[in-house]
Short mmCIF file of C-alpha atoms and ligand atoms in Angstrom, two decimals:
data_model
loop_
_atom_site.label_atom_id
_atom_site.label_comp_id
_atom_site.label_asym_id
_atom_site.label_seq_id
_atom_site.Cartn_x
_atom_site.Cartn_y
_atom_site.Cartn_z
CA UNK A 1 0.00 0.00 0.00
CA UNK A 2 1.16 3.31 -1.14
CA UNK A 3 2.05 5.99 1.39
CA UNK A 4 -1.21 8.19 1.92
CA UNK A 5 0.86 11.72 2.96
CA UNK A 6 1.84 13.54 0.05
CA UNK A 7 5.30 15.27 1.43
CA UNK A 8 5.62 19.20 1.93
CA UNK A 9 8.20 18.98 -0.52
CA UNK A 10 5.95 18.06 -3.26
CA UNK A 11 2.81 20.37 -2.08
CA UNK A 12 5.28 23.29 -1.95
CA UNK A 13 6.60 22.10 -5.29
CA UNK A 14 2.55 22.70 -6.44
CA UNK A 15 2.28 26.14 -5.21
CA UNK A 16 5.39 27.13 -6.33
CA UNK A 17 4.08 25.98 -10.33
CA UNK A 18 0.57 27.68 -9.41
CA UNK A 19 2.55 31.29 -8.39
CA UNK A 20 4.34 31.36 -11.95
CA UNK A 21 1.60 30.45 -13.78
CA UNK A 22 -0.36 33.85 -14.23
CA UNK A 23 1.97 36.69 -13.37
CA UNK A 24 -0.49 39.88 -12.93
CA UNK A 25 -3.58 37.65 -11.76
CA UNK A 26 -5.93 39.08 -14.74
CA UNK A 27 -7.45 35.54 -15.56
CA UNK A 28 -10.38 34.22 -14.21
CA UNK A 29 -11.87 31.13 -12.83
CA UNK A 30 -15.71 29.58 -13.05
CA UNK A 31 -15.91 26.15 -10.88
CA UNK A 32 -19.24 24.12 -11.20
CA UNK A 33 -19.76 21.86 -7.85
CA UNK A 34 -22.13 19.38 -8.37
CA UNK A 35 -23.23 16.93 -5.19
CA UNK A 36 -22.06 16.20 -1.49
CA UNK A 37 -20.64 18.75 0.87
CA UNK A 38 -17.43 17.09 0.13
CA UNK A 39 -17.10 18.21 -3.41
CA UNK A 40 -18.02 21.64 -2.02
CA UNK A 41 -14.90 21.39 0.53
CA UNK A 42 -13.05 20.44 -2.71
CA UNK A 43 -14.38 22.95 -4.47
CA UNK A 44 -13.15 25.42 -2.30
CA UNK A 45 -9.68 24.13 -2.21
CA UNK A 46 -9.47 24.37 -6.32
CA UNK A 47 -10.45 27.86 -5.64
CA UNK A 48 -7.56 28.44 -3.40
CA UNK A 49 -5.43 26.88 -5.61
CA UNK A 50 -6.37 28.78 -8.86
CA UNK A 51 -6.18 31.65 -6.71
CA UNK A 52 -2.53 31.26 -5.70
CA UNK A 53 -2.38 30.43 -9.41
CA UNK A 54 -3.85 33.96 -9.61
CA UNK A 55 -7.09 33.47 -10.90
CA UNK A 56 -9.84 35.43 -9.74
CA UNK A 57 -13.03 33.79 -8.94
CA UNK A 58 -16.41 34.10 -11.72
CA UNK A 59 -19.72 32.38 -11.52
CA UNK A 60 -20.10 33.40 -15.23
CA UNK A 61 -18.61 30.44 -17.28
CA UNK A 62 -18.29 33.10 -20.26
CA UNK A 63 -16.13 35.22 -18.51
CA UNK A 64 -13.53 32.18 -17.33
CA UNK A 65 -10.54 31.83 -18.47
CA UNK A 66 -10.28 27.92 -16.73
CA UNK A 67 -13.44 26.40 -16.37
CA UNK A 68 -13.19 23.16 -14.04
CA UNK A 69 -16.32 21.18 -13.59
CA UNK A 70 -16.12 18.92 -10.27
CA UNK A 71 -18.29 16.06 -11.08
CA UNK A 72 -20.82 13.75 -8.36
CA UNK A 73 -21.52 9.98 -9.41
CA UNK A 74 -23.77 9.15 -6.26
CA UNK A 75 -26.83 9.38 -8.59
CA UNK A 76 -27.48 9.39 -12.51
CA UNK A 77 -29.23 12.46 -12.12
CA UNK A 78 -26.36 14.32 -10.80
CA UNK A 79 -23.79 12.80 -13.40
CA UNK A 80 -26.51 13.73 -16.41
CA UNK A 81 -26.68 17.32 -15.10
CA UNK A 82 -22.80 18.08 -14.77
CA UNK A 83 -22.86 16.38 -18.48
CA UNK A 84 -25.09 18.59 -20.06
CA UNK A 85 -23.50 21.98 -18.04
CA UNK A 86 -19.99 20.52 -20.19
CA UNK A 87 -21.78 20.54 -23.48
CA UNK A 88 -22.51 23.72 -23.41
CA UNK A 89 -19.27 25.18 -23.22
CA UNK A 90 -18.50 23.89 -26.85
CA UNK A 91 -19.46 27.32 -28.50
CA UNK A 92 -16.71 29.06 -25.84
CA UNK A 93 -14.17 27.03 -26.72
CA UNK A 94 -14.62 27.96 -30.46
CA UNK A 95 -14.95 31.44 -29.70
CA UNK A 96 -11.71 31.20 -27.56
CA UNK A 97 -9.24 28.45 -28.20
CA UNK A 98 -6.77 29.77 -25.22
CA UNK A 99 -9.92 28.56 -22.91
CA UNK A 100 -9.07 25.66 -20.54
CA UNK A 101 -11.77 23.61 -19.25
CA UNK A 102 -10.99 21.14 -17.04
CA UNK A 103 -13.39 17.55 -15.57
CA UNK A 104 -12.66 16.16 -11.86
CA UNK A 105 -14.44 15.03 -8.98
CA UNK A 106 -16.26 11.18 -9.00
CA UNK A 107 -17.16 10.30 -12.59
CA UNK A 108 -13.58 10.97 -13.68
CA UNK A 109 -12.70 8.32 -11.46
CA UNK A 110 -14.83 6.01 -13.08
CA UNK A 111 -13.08 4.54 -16.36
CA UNK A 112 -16.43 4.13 -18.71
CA UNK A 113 -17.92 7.47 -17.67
CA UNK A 114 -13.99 9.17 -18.68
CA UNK A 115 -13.73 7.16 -21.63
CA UNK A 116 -17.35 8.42 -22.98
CA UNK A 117 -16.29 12.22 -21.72
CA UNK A 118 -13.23 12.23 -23.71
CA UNK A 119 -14.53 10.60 -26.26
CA UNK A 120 -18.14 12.58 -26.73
CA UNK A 121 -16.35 16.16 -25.43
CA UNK A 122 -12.95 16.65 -27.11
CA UNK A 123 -12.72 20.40 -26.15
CA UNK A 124 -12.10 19.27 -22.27
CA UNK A 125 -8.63 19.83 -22.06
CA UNK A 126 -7.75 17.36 -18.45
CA UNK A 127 -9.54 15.15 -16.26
CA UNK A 128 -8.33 14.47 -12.94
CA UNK A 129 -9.04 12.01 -10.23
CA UNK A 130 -10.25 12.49 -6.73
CA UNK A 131 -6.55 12.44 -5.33
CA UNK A 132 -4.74 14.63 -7.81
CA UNK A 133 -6.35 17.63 -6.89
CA UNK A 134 -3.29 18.70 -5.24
CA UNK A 135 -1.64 18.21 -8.78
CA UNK A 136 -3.81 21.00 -10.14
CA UNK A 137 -0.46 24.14 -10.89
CA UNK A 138 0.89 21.46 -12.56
CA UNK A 139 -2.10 19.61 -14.73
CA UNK A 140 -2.63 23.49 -15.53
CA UNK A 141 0.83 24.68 -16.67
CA UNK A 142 0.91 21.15 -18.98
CA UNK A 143 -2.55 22.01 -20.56
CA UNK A 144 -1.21 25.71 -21.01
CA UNK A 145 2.20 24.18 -22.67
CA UNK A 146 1.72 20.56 -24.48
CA UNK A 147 -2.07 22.11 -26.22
CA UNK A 148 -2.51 17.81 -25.65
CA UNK A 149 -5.45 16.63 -23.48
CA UNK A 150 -4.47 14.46 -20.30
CA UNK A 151 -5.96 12.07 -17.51
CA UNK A 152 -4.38 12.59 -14.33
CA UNK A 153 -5.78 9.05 -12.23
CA UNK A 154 -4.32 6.80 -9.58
CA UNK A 155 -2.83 3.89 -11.48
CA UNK A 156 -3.64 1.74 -7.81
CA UNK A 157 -6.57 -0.09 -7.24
CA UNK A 158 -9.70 1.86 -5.41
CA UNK A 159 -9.04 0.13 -2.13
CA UNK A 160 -5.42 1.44 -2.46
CA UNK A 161 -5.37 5.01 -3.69
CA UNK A 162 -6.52 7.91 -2.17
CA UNK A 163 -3.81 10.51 -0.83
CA UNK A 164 -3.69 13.52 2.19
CA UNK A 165 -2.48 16.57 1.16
CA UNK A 166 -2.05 19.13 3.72
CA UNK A 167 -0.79 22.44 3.37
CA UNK A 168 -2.96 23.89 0.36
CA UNK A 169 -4.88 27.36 0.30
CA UNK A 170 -8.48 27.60 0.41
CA UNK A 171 -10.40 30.06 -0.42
CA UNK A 172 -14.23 29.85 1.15
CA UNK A 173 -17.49 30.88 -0.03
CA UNK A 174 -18.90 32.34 3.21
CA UNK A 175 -17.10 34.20 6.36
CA UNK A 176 -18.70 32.55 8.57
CA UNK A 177 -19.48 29.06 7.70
CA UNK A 178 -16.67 27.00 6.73
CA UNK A 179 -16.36 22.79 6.23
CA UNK A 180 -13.29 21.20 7.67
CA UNK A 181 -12.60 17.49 5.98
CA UNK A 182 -11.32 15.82 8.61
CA UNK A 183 -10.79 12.16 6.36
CA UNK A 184 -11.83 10.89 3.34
CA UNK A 185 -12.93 7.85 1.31
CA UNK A 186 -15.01 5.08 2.55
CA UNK A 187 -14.12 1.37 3.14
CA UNK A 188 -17.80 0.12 4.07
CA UNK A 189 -18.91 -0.71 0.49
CA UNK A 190 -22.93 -0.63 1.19
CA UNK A 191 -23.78 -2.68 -1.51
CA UNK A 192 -25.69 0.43 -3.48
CA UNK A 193 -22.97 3.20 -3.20
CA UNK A 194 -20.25 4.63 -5.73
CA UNK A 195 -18.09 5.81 -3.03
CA UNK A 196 -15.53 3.76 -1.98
CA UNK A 197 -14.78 3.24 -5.59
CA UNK A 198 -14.45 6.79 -6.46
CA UNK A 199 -12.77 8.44 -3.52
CA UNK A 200 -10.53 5.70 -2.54
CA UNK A 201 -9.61 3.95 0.37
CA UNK A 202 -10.45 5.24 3.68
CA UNK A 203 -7.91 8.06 5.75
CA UNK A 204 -8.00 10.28 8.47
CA UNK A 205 -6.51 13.78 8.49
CA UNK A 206 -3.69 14.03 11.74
CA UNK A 207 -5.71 15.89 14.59
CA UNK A 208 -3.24 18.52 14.77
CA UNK A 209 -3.68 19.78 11.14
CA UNK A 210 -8.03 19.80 12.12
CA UNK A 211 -7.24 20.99 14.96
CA UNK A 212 -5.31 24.17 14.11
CA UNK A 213 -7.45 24.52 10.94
CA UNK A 214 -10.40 25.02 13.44
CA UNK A 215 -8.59 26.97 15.72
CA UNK A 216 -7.69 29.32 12.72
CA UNK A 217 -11.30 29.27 12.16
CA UNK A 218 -12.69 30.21 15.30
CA UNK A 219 -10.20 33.10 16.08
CA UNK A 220 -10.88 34.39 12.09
CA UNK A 221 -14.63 34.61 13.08
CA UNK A 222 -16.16 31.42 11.70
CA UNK A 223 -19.13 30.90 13.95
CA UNK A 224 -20.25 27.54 12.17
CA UNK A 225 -17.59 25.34 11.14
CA UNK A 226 -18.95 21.52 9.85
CA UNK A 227 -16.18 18.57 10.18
CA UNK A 228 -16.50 16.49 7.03
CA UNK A 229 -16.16 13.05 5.61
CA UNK A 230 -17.82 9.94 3.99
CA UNK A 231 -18.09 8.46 8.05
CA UNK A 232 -16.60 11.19 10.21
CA UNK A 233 -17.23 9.15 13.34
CA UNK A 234 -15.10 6.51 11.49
CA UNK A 235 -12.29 9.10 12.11
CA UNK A 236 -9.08 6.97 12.73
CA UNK A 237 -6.67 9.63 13.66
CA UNK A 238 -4.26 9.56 16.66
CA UNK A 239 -7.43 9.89 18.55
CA UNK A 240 -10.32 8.79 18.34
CA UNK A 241 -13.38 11.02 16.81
CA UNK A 242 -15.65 11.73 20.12
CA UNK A 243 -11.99 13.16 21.57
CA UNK A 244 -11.43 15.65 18.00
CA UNK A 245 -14.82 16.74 18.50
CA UNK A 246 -14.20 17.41 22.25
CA UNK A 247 -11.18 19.42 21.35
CA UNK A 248 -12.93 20.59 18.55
CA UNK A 249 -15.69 21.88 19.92
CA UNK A 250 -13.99 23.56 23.70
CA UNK A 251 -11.90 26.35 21.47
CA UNK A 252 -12.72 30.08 23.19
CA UNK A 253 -15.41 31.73 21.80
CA UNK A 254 -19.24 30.76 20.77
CA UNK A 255 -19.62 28.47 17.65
CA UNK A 256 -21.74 25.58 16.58
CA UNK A 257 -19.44 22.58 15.71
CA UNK A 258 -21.60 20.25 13.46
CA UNK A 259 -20.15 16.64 11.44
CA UNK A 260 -21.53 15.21 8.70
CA UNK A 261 -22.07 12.26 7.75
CA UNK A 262 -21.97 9.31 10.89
CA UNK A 263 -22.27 5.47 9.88
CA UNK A 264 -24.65 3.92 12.72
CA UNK A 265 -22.22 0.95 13.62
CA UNK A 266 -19.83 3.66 15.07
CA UNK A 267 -22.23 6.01 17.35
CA UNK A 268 -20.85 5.22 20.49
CA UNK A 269 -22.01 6.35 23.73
CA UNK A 270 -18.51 8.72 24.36
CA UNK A 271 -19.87 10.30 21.22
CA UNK A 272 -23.45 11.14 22.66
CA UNK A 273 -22.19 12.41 25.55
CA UNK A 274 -19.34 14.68 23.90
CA UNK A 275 -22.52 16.38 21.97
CA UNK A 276 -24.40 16.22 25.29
CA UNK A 277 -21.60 17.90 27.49
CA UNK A 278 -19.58 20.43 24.90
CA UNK A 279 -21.88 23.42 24.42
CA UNK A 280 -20.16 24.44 21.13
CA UNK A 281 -21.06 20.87 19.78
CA UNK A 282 -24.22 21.74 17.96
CA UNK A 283 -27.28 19.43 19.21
CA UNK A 284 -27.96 18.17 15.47
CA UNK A 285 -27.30 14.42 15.11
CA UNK A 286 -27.94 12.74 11.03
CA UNK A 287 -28.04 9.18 11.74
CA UNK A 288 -28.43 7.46 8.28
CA UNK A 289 -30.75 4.20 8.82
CA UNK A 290 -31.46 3.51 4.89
CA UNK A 291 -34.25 1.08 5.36
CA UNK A 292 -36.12 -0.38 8.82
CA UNK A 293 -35.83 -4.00 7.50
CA UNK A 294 -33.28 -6.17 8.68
CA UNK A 295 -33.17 -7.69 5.06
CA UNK A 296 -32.99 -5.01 3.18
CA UNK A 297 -30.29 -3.84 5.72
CA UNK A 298 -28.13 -7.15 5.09
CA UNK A 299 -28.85 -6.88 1.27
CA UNK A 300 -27.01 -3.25 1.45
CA UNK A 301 -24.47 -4.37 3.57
CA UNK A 302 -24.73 -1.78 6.40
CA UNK A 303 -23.88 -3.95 9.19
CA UNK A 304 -26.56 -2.82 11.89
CA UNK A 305 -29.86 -4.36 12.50
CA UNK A 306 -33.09 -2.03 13.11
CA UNK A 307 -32.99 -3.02 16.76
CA UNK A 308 -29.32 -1.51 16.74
CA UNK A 309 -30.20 1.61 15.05
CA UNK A 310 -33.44 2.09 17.19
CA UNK A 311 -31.27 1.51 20.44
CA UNK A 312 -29.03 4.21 19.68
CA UNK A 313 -31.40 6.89 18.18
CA UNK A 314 -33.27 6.35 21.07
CA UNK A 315 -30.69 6.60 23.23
CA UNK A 316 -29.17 10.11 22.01
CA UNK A 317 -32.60 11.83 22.20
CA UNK A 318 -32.96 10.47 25.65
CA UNK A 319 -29.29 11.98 26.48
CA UNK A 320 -29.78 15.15 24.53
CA UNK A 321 -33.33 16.16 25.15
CA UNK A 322 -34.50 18.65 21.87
CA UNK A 323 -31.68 17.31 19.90
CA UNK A 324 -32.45 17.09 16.14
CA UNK A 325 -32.40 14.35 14.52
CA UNK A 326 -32.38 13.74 10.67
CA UNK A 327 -31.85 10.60 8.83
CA UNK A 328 -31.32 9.48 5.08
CA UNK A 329 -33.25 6.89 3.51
CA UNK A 330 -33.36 4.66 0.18
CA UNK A 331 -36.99 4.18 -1.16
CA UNK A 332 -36.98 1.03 -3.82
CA UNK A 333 -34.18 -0.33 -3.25
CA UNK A 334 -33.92 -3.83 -5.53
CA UNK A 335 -35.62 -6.70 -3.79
CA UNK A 336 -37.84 -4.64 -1.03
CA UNK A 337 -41.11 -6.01 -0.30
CA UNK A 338 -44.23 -3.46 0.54
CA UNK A 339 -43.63 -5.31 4.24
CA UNK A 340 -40.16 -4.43 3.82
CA UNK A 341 -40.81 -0.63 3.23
CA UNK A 342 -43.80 -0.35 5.91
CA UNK A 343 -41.04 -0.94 8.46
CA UNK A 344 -39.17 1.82 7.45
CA UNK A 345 -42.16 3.65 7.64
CA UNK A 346 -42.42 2.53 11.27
CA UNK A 347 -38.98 3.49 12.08
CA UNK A 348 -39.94 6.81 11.11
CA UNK A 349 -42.74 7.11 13.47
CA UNK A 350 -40.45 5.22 16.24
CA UNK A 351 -37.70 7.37 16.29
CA UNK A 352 -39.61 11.18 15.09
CA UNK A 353 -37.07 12.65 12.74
CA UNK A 354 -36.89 16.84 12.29
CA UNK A 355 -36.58 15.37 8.86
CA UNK A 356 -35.59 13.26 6.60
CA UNK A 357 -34.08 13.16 3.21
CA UNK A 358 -35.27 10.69 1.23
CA UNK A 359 -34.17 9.69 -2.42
CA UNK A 360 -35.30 7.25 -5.02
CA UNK A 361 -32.88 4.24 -5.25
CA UNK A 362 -30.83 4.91 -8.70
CA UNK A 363 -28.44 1.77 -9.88
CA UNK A 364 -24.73 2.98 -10.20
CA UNK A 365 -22.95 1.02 -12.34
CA UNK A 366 -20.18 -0.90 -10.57
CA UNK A 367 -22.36 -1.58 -7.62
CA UNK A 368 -23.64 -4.77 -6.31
CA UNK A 369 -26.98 -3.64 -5.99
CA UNK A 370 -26.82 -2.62 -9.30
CA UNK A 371 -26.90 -6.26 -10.56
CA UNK A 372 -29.64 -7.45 -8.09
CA UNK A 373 -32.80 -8.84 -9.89
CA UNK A 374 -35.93 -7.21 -8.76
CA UNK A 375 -35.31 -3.58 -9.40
CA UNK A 376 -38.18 -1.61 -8.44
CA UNK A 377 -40.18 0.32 -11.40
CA UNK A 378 -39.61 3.96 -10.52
CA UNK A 379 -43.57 4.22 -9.89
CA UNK A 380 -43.40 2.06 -7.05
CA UNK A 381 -40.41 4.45 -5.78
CA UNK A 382 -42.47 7.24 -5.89
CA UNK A 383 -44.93 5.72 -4.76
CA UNK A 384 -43.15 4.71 -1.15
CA UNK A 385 -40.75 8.27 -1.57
CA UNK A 386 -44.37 10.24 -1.37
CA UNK A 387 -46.05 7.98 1.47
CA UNK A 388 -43.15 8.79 3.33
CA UNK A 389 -43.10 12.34 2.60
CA UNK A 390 -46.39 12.46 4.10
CA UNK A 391 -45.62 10.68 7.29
CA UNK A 392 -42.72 12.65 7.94
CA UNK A 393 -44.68 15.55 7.62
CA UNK A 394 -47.24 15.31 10.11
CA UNK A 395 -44.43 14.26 12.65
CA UNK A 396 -42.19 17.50 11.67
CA UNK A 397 -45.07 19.59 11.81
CA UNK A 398 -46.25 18.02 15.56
CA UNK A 399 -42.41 18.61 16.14
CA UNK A 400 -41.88 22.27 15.38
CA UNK A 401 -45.22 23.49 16.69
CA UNK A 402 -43.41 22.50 20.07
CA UNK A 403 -40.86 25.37 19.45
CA UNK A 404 -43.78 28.75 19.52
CA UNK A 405 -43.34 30.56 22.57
CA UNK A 406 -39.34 29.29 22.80
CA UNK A 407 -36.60 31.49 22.65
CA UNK A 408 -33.59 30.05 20.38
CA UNK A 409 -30.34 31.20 19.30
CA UNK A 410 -30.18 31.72 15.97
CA UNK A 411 -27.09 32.30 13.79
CA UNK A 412 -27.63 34.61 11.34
CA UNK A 413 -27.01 33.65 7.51
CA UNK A 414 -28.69 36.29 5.76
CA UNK A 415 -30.52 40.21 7.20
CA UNK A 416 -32.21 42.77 4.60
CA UNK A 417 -34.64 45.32 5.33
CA UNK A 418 -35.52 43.61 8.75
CA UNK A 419 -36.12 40.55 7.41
CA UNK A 420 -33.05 37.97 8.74
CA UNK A 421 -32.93 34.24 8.52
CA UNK A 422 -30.58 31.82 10.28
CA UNK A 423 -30.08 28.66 11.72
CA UNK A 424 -30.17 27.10 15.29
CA UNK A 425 -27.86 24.72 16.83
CA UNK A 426 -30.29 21.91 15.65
CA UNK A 427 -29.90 23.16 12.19
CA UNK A 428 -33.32 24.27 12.47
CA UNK A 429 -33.73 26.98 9.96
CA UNK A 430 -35.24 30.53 11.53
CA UNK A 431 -36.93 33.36 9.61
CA UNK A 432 -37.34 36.57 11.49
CA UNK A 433 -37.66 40.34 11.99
CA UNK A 434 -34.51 41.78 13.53
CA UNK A 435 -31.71 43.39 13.05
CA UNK A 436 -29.25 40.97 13.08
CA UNK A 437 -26.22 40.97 11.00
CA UNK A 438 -24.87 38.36 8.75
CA UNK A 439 -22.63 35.80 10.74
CA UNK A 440 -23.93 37.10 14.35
CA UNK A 441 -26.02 35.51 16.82
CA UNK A 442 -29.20 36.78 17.75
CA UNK A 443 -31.95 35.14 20.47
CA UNK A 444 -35.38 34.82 18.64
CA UNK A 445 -38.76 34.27 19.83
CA UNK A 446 -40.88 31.44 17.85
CA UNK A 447 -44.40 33.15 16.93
CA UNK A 448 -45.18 30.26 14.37
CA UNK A 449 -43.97 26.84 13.16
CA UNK A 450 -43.92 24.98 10.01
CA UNK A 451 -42.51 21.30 9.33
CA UNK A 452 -39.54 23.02 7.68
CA UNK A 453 -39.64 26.30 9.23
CA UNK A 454 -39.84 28.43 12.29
CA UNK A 455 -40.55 31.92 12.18
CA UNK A 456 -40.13 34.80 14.91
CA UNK A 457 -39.11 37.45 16.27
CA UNK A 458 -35.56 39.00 17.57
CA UNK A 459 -36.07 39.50 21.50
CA UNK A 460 -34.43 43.03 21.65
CA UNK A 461 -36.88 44.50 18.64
CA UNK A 462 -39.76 43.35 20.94
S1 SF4 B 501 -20.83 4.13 4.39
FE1 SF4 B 501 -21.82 3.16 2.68
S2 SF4 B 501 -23.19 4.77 1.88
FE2 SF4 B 501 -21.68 5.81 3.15
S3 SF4 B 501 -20.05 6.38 1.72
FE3 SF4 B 501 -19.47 4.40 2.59
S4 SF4 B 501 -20.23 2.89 1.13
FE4 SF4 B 501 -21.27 4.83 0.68
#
């Protein structure tokens, strides 16, 4: 197995390619992020490279100089939109041949979906892989020089590649919300999921580069910082994850400290009671359960049972009382019986999400699922995705209703005219009249609840 640390030597190498590459910083960069939170960390970190490449940020693909298009493969619909966003940029690369446009994220990982991208869009100049995103200076300068199209992939297996590259700017979309990957790739392979096959083996950032990364954070003003991965509370780092999030989450100063996403076989109790005891530790827990069948649960290879998953759910809203709690769940997946589905129906009920985020079970090619006989017909999907759209209503709306009268804290993500919105610890979003500024707390009063909502007011414009 390959060594996972790229050296200093060779990140420093990087920046010093990206800080010749554009002297007098005129050019202009237009990223396109499609999927997870993940590709939005990465996202970010392009951005800091291209800027240290000096390359000024543009949301307007017309005015780029580099285009780079950071691709998801978790569903078909998110692969066919990024495909269609490349085709258009056809008529800007005839109108200007110095134009680079560039394909990474998961579907350049996967060799059929690079082949046919090549193949069906020869004015992409580079695709590169999940792990050479540190090799970006350098894939750029090449395109700039050879004029010859390139594939920069891991020559390993997916259970071998998959690098850590610390060191590299980033340059964030918000002041006061930032993600922090604290690992990456996934070794669980649920039998339905792209992942570990696309971002690589499974590694864990060294708690001292988080750590200060936070800390850098918190003392620059962030007042909602997110640690990141494909199973954060997989974290294998010198310690364990319930300890980073302690640490984490006891920096001076008042924050909300949120992770995303957990795998249910590694909630542990220490973890409960780190979000129970550290007040920065935001009271939101997403607990993925999938299905409520035990089948089903075995057929996707997620290695709990629905007792397990009910014990601990349970158990953390017991610990943390007005914690909320969202889930994600597959509807259709190949071989589920109506029985099947009515228990994760049940679950629902059981455990009373805040919400849940349900989508329709889409074959990725690769996948054992994939193969399975008994697909669902997508009717029957949207069939069981709307019955439980309904359910979940009626227990967000009993939820929220339980919030008018309560005063919550509220960070503040947007304020105009009086009219602020924000969110609570729980992630609960908040619309109300105030003055609050953008990336500020304020305490509001709830006047009226919706399943998704809670409006109010500020308690000093009372
Ligand atoms: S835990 Fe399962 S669903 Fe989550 S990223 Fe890993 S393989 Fe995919």
């Amino acid at each position: 197995m390959s060594d996972i640390f790229i050296s200093r030597e060779a990140v420093e190498n990087q920046l010093n390619i990206a800080s010749g590459l554009n002297k007098g910083g005129d050019k202009k960069v237009c990223i396109l992020t499609f999927g997870c939170q993940q590709n939005e960390a990465d996202s970010e970190l392009l951005s800091g490279i291209c800027e240290r490449a000096g390359y000024g940020e543009t949301d307007n693909p017309k005015d780029a100089d580099l285009i780079l298009i950071n691709t998801c493969a978790i569903r078909e619909h998110a692969e066919l939109k990024a495909l269609s966003r490349t085709g258009q940029f056809k008529k800007l690369k005839e109108q200007n041949k110095d134009l680079l446009i560039g394909v990474c994220g998961c579907m350049a990982e996967q060799k059929e979906r690079r082949d046919a991208l090549m193949k069906s869009y020869p004015y992409v100049d580079f695709v590169f892989g999940t792990d050479r995103l540190y090799m970006l200076p350098e894939i750029i300068r090449n395109a700039k020089s050879a004029k010859k199209r390139s594939i920069y992939i891991s020559d390993l297996p997916h259970n071998e590649f998959g690098v850590i590259a610390e060191g590299l700017p980033i340059r964030r979309n918000s002041n006061h919300k930032a993600k922090v990957s604290i690992m990456y790739g996934c070794d669980n392979f649920c039998t339905y999921c792209v992942v570990p096959y696309v971002r690589g083996r499974e590694r864990s950032r060294e708690s001292c580069n988080i750590l200060s990364e936070v800390k850098a954070l918190v003392d620059g003003g962030y007042k909602d910082i997110m640690l990141l991965g494909q199973n954060v509370n997989s974290y294998k780092g010198d310690i364990s994850f319930p300890e980073l999030l302690k640490r984490a989450g006891s920096m001076d100063g008042e924050y909300f400290l949120r992770f995303m996403t957990s795998h249910p076989k590694d909630a542990s109790d220490e973890l409960f009671e780190v979000i129970r005891d550290v007040p920065n530790v935001a009271k939101q827990f997403h607990l993925p359960v999938q299905s409520g069948n035990n089948r089903v649960l075995s057929a996707m290879n997620r290695r709990y049972t629905r007792e397990k998953y009910l014990e601990k759910a349970l158990k953390i809203k017991s610990l943390v009382p007005g914690i909320t709690m969202t889930t994600d769940i597959i509807c259709g997946f190949p071989t589920e019986t109506e029985e099947e589905f009515l228990e994760t129906v049940d679950i629902i009920k059981q455990v009373e999400f805040d919400m849940i985020f349900t989508f329709l079970y889409s074959p990725r090619p690769g996948t054992p699922a994939a193969k399975m006989e008994d697909q669902i017909p997508h009717e029957e999907k949207v069939r069981r995705f709307e019955l439980l759209s309904s359910v979940q209503n009626d227990i967000a709306d009993k939820l929220n209703e339980k919030y008018i009268g309560k005063t919550v804290r509220v960070l503040c993500d947007s304020s105009e005219h009086g009219e602020c919105s924000g969110r609570t610890s729980g992630n609960k979003i908040v619309n109300f009249e105030g003055k609050a500024m953008v990336g500020t707390f304020a305490d509001v009063e709830i006047t009226s609840a919706g399943a998704y909502i809670l409006k109010g007011k500020e308690k000093d414009e009372k």
